[in-house]
Coordinates of C-alpha atoms and ligand atoms in Angstrom, one line a residue:
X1 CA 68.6 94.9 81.8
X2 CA 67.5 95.2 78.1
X3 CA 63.9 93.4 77.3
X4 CA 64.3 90.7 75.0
X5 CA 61.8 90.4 72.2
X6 CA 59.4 88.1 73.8
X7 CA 57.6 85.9 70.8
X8 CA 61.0 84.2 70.4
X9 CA 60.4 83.0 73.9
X10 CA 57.1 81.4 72.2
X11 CA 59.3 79.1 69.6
X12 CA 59.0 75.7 70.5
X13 CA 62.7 74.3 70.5
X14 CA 63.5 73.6 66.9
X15 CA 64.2 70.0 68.3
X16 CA 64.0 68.6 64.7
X17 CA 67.5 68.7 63.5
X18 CA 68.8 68.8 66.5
X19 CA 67.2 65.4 68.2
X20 CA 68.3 63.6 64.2
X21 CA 71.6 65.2 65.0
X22 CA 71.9 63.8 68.5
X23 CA 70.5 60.0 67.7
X24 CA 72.6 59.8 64.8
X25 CA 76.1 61.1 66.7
X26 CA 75.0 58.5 69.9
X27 CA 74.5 55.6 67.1
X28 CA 77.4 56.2 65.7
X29 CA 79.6 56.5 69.1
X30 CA 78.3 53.2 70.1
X31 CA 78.7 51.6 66.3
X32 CA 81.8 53.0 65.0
X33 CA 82.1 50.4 62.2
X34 CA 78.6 51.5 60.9
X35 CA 78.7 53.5 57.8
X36 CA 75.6 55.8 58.2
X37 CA 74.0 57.3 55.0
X38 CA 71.9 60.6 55.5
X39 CA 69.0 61.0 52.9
X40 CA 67.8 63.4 55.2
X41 CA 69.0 66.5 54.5
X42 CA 67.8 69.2 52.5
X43 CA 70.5 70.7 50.8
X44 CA 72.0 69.9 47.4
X45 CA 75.1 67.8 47.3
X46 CA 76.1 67.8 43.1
X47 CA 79.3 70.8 42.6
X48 CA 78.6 74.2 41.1
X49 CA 77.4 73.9 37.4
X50 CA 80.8 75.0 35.4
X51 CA 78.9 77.6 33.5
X52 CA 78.4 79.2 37.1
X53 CA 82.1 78.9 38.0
X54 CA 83.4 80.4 34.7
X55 CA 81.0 83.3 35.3
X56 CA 81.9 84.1 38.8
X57 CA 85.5 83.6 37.7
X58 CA 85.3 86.3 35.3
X59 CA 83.1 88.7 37.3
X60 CA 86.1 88.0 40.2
X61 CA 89.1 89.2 37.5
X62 CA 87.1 92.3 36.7
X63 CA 86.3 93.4 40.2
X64 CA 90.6 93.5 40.4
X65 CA 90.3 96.1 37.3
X66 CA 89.4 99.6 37.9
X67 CA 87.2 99.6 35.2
X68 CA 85.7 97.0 35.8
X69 CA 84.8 97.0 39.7
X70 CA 81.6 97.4 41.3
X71 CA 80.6 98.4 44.7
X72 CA 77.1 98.5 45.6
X73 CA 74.6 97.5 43.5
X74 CA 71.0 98.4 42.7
X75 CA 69.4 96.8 45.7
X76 CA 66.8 95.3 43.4
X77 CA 69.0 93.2 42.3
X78 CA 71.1 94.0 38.4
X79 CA 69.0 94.8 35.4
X80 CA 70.5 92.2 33.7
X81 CA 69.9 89.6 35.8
X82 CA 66.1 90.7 36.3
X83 CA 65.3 90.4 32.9
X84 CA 67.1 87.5 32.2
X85 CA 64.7 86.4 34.8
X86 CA 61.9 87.8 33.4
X87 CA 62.2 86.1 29.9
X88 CA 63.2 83.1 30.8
X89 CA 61.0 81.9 33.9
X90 CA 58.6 83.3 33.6
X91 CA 57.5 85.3 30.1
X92 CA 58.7 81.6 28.0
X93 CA 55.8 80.5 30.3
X94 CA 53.4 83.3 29.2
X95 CA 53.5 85.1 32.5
X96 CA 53.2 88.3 32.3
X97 CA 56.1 89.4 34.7
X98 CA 58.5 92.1 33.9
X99 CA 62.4 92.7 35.1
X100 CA 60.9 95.8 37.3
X101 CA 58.7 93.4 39.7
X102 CA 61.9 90.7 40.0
X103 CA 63.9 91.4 43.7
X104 CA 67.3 89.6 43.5
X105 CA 67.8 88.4 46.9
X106 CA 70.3 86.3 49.3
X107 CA 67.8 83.4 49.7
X108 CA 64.0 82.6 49.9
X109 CA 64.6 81.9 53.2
X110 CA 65.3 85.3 53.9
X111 CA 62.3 86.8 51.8
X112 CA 59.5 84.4 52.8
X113 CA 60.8 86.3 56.8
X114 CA 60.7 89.4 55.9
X115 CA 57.8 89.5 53.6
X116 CA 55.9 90.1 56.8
X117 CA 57.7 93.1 57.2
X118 CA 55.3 95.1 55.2
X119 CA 52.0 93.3 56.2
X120 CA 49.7 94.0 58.7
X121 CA 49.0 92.2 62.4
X122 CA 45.7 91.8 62.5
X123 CA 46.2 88.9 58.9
X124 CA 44.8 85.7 59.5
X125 CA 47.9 83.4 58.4
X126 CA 47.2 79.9 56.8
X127 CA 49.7 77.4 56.6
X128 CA 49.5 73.7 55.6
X129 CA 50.5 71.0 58.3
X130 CA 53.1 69.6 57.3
X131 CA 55.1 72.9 56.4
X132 CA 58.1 74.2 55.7
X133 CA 59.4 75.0 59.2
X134 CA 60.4 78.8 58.0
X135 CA 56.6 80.2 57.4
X136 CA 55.4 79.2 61.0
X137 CA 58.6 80.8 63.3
X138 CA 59.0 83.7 61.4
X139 CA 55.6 84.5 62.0
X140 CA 55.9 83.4 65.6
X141 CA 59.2 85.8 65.9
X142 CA 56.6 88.7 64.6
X143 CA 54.6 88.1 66.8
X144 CA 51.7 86.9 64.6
X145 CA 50.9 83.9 66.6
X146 CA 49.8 82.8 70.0
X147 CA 51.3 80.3 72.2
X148 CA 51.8 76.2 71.1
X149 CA 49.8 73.7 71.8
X150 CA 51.5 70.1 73.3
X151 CA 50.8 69.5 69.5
X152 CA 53.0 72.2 68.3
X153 CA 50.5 74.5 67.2
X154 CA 50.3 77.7 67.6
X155 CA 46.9 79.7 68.7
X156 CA 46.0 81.8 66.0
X157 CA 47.1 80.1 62.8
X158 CA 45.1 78.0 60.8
X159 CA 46.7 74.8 59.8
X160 CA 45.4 73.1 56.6
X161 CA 46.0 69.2 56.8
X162 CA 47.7 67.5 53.8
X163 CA 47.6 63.7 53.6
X164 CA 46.9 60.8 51.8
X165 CA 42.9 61.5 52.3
X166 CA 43.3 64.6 50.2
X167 CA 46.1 63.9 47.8
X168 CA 48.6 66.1 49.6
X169 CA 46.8 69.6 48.4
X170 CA 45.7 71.5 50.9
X171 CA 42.1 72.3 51.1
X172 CA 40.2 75.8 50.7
X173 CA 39.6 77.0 54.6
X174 CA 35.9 77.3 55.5
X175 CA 36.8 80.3 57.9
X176 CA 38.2 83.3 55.7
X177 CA 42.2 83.7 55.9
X178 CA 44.4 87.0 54.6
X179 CA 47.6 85.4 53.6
X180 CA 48.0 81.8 52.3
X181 CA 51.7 79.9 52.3
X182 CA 51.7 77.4 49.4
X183 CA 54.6 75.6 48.4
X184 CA 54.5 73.5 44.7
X185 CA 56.0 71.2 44.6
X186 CA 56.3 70.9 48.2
X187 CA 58.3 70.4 50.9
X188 CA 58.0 67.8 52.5
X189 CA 55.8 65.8 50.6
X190 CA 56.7 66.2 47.4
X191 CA 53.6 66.3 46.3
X192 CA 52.5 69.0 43.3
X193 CA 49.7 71.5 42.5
X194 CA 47.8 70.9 39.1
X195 CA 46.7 74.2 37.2
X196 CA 43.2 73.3 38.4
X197 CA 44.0 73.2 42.2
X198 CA 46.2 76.3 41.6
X199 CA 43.2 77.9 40.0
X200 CA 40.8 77.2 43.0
X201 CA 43.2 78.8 45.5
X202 CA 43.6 82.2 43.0
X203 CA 39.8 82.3 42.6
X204 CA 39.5 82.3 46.8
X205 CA 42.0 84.4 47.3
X206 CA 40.5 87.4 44.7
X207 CA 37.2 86.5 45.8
X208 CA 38.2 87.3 49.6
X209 CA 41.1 89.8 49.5
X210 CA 43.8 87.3 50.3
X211 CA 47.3 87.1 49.3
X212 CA 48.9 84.2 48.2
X213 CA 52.6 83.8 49.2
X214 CA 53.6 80.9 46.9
X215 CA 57.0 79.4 47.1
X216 CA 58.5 77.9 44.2
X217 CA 62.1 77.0 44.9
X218 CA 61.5 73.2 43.3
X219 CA 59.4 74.3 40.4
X220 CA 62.8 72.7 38.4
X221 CA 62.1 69.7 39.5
X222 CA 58.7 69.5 37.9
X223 CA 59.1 66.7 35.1
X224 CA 55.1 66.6 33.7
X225 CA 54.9 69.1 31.1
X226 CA 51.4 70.0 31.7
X227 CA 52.0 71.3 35.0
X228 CA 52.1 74.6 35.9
X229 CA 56.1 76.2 37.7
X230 CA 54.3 79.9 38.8
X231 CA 51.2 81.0 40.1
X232 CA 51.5 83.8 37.5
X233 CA 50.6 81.0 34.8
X234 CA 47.4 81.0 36.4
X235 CA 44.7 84.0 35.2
X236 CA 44.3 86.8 37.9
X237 CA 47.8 85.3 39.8
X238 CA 49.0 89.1 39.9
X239 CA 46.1 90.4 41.6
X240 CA 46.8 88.2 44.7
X241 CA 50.0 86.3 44.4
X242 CA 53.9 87.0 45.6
X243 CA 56.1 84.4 44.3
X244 CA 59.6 83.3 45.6
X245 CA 62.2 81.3 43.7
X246 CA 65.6 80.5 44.8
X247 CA 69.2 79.0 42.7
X248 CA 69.4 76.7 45.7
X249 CA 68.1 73.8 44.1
X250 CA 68.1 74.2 40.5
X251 CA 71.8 75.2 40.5
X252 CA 73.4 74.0 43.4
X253 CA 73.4 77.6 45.4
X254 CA 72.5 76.7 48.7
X255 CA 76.3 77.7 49.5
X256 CA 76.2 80.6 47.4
X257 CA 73.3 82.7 47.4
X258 CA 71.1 83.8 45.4
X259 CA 67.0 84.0 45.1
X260 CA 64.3 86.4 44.1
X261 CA 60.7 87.5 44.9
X262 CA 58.6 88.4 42.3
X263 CA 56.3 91.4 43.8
X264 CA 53.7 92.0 40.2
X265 CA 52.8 95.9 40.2
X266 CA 49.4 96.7 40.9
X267 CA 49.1 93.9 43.7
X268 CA 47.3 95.9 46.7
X269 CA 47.0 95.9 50.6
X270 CA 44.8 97.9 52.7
X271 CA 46.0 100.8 55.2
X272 CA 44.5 101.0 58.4
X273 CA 42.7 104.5 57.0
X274 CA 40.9 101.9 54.5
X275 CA 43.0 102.8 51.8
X276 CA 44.7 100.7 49.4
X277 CA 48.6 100.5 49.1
X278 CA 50.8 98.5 46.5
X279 CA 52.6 96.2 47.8
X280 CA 55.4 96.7 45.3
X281 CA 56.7 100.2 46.5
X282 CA 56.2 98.9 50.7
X283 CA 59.1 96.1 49.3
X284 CA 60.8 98.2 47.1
X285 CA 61.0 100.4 50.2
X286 CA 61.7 97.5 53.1
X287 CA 64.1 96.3 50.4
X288 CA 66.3 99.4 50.1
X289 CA 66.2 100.1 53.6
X290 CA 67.3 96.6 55.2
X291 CA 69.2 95.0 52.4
X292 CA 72.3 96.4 50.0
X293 CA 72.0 93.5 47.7
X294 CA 73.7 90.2 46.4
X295 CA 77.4 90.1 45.4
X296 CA 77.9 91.2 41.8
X297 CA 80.0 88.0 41.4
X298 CA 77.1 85.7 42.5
X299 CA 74.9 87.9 40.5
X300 CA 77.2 86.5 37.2
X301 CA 76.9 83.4 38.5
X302 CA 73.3 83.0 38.3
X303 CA 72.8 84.8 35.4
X304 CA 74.6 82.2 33.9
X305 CA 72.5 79.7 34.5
X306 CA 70.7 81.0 31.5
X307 CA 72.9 80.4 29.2
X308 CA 72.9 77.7 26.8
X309 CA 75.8 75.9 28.8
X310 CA 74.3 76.8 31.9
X311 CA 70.5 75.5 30.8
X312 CA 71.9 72.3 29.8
X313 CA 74.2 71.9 33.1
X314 CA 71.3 72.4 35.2
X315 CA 69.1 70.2 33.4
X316 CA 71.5 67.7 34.1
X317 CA 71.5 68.2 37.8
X318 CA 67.9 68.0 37.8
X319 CA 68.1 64.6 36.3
X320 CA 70.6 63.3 38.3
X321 CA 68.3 64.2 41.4
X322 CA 65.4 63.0 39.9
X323 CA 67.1 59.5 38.9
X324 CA 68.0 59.5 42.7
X325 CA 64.2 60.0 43.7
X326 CA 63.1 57.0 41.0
X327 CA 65.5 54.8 42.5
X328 CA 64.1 55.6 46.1
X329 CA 60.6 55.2 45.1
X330 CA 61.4 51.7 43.2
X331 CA 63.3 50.2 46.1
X332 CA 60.8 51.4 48.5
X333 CA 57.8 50.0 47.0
X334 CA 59.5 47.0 46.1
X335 CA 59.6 46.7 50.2
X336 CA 56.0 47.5 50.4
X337 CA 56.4 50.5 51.7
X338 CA 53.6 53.2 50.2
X339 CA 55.0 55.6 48.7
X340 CA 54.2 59.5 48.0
X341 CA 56.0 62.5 46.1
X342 CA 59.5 61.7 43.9
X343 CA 58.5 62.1 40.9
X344 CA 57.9 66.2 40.4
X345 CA 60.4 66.8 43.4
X346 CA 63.6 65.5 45.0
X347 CA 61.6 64.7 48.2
X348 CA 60.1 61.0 49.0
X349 CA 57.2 60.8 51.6
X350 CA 56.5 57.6 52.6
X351 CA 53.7 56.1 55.0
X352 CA 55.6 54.7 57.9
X353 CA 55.0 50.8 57.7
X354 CA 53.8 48.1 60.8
X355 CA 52.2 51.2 62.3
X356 CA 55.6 52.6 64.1
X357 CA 55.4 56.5 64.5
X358 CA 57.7 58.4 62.6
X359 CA 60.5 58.7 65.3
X360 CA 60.1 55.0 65.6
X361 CA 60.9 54.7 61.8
X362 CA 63.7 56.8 62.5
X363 CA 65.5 54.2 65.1
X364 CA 64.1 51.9 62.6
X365 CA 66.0 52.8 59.8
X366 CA 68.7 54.0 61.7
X367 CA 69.7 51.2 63.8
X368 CA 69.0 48.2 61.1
X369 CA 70.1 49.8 57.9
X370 CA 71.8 52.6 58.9
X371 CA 70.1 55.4 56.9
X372 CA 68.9 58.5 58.2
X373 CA 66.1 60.4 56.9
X374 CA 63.6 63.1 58.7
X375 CA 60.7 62.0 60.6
X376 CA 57.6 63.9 59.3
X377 CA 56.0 64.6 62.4
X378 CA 59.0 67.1 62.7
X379 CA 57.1 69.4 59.9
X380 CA 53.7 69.3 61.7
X381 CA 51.3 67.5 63.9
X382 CA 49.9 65.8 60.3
X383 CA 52.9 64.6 59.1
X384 CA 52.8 62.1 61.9
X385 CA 53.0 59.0 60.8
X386 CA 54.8 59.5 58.1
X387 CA 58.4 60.1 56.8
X388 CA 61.0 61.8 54.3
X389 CA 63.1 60.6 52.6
X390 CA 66.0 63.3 50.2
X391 CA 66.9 62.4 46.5
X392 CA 70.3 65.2 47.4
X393 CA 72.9 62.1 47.4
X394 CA 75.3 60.6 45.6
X395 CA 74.2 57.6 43.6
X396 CA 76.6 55.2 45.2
X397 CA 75.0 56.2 48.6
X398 CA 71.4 55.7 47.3
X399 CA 72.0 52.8 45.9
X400 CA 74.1 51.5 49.1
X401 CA 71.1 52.8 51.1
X402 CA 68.2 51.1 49.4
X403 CA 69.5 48.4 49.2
X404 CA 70.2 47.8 52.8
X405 CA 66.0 49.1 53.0
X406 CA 65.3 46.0 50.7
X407 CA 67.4 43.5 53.3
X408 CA 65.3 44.9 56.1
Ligands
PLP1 C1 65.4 75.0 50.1 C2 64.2 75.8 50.2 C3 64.1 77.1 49.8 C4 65.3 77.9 49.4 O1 65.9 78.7 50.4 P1 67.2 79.6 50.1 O2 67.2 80.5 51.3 O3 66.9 80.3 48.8 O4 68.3 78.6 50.0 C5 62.9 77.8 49.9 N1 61.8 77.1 50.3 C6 61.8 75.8 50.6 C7 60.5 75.2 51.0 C8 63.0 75.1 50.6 O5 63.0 73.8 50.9

């Protein structure tokens, strides 16, 4: 028989989603009158901005032309949409990133993977605890990692705790790492980097030859002008930084698909000869060879979303989200609950109350108000104890839902 690739057999069951799935369908079987409301999921919930629609409407009409149909595209992504890109995330900020290091992509899902396509075995891999679920299996599936722990940890990674005691930033590691995961703001906790604790992490990483992989798919979110949406806006970013973004959240394309990795030019790795490679031409390379590139149509879609119509459409979204996340973090302190996160990113993280665990704040919540949200032990062994709760709803159903929190 064929071998099977053996580090998948290392996964611990991804039992998050799964167990929520299964208490939720069993509550509802044996309360069928109960209306359940689900702040716990992760995905976006507002319809396609229209400036995106009219765009991919378009793009669809000239695909049925001869003259105007397109069959594979530049892998990289189109030129137009990279240096729409360029000029409006990122050189607008004063980052110095140009169309040429922009890779349009299906997801950041997908690139945060199979960046570790072209980096070595022998890294040492940070992640912070809680974490975005993505950087610890696809690094287990590589075969990066040892085995898990009965905490869920895995030998060989070095987990960086973020709580309450250290304002949800993660901490420099005392032992040297190769390749940091940092997600601003962050999910699950909301929580935000300032320029300063950005800064700190860029000056470790030059000083010790590490490379940053910083996530940025809620940098929309971010609501206090002084703080910083890329690593680029930090000095020396490009010596040491790879930067994801995704039109997931921002726009409402977590059904449609579309993201990009910014890879800056001159960002090196060594080869095992002692050498030093750029990192650009390995993706450039892993790029043409594994992927053939996002649909033109979705490509007109997103670049849409810089257009006046399309600026001011997404804004509003953001709003909208961000009105949701106000509301949760009012209602919930009103209830004495302590409260974390909300207010630069659609994710709440509150501290579970009258000690319960966060599965017991789960069958709280669930069972007395009905509401579901995601118990943040389910992102790490550190997020025990506390718990998440989505600003991707209607208003009628957060409303509907804090208020039956308040009744509690
Ligand atoms: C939603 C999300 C993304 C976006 O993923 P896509 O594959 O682009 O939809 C990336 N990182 C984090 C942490 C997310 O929560």
């Amino acid at each position: 028989m064929v071998q099977v690739n053996g580090n998948y057999l290392k996964l611990k069951a991804g039992y998050l989603f799964p167990e929520i799935a299964r208490r939720v369908k069993a509550f509802s079987e044996a309360n069928p009158e109960a209306q359940v409301i689900r702040l716990g999921i992760g995905d976006v919930t507002e319809p396609l901005p229209e400036a995106c629609r009219t765009a991919m409407k378009a793009a669809i009409d000239e695909m049925g032309t001869r003259e105007g149909f397109h069959g594979y595209g530049p892998e990289q992504g189109y030129p137009w949409l990279r240096e729409a890109i360029a000029r409006h995330d990122f050189q607008s900020r004063g980052c110095e990133v140009s169309a040429e290091e922009i890779f349009i992509s299906d997801g950041s899902k997908c690139d945060s993977s199979n960046i570790l396509d072209i980096l070595g075995e022998g890294n040492r891999i940070a992640v912070t605890d809680p974490v975005y679920p993505v950087y610890v299996d696809s690094n287990v599936m590589a075969g990066r990692t040892g085995e898990a722990d009965g905490s869920g940890r895995y030998g060989g990674l070095t987990y960086l705790p973020i709580t309450a005691a250290n304002g949800f930033t993660a901490e420099i590691p005392s032992s040297k790492v190769d390749l940091i995961y940092l997600c601003f703001p962050n999910n699950p906790t909301g929580a935000v980097a300032s320029r300063e604790q950005l800064k700190a992490w860029v000056d470790y990483a030059r000083a010790s030859g590490a490379l940053i992989l910083f996530d940025a798919a809620y940098e929309a979110f971010i609501q206090d002008p002084g703080l910083p949406h890329s690593i680029y806006e930090i000095e020396g970013a490009r010596e040491c930084a790879i930067e994801f973004r995704s039109f997931s959240k921002n726009a409402g394309f977590t059904g449609t698909r579309c993201a990009l990795t910014v890879v800056p030019r001159g960002l090196m790795g060594t080869a095992a000869d002692g050498g030093t490679v750029e990192l650009w031409g390995l993706w450039n390379r892993r790029q043409c060879t594994k992927f053939n590139g996002v649909s033109y149509i979705v490509q007109r879609g997103a670049e849409a979303v810089y257009s006046s119509e399309g600026q001011s459409q997404v804004k509003a979204l953001i709003a909208f989200y961000m009105e949701n996340a106000a509301i949760i973090r009012r209602e919930l302190s009103a209830a004495g609950i302590e409260v974390y996160g909300g207010e630069q990113a659609p994710y709440v993280w509150l501290k579970t109350p009258d000690g319960l665990d966060s599965w017991g704040f789960f069958d709280h919540l669930l069972q007395r108000a009905h509401v579901v949200g995601t118990p943040g032990g389910g992102f790490g062994a550190a997020g025990e104890g506390y718990f998440r709760l989505s600003a991707f709803n209607s208003r009628a159903n957060v409303e509907e839902a804090m208020r039956r929190v308040r009744a509690l």
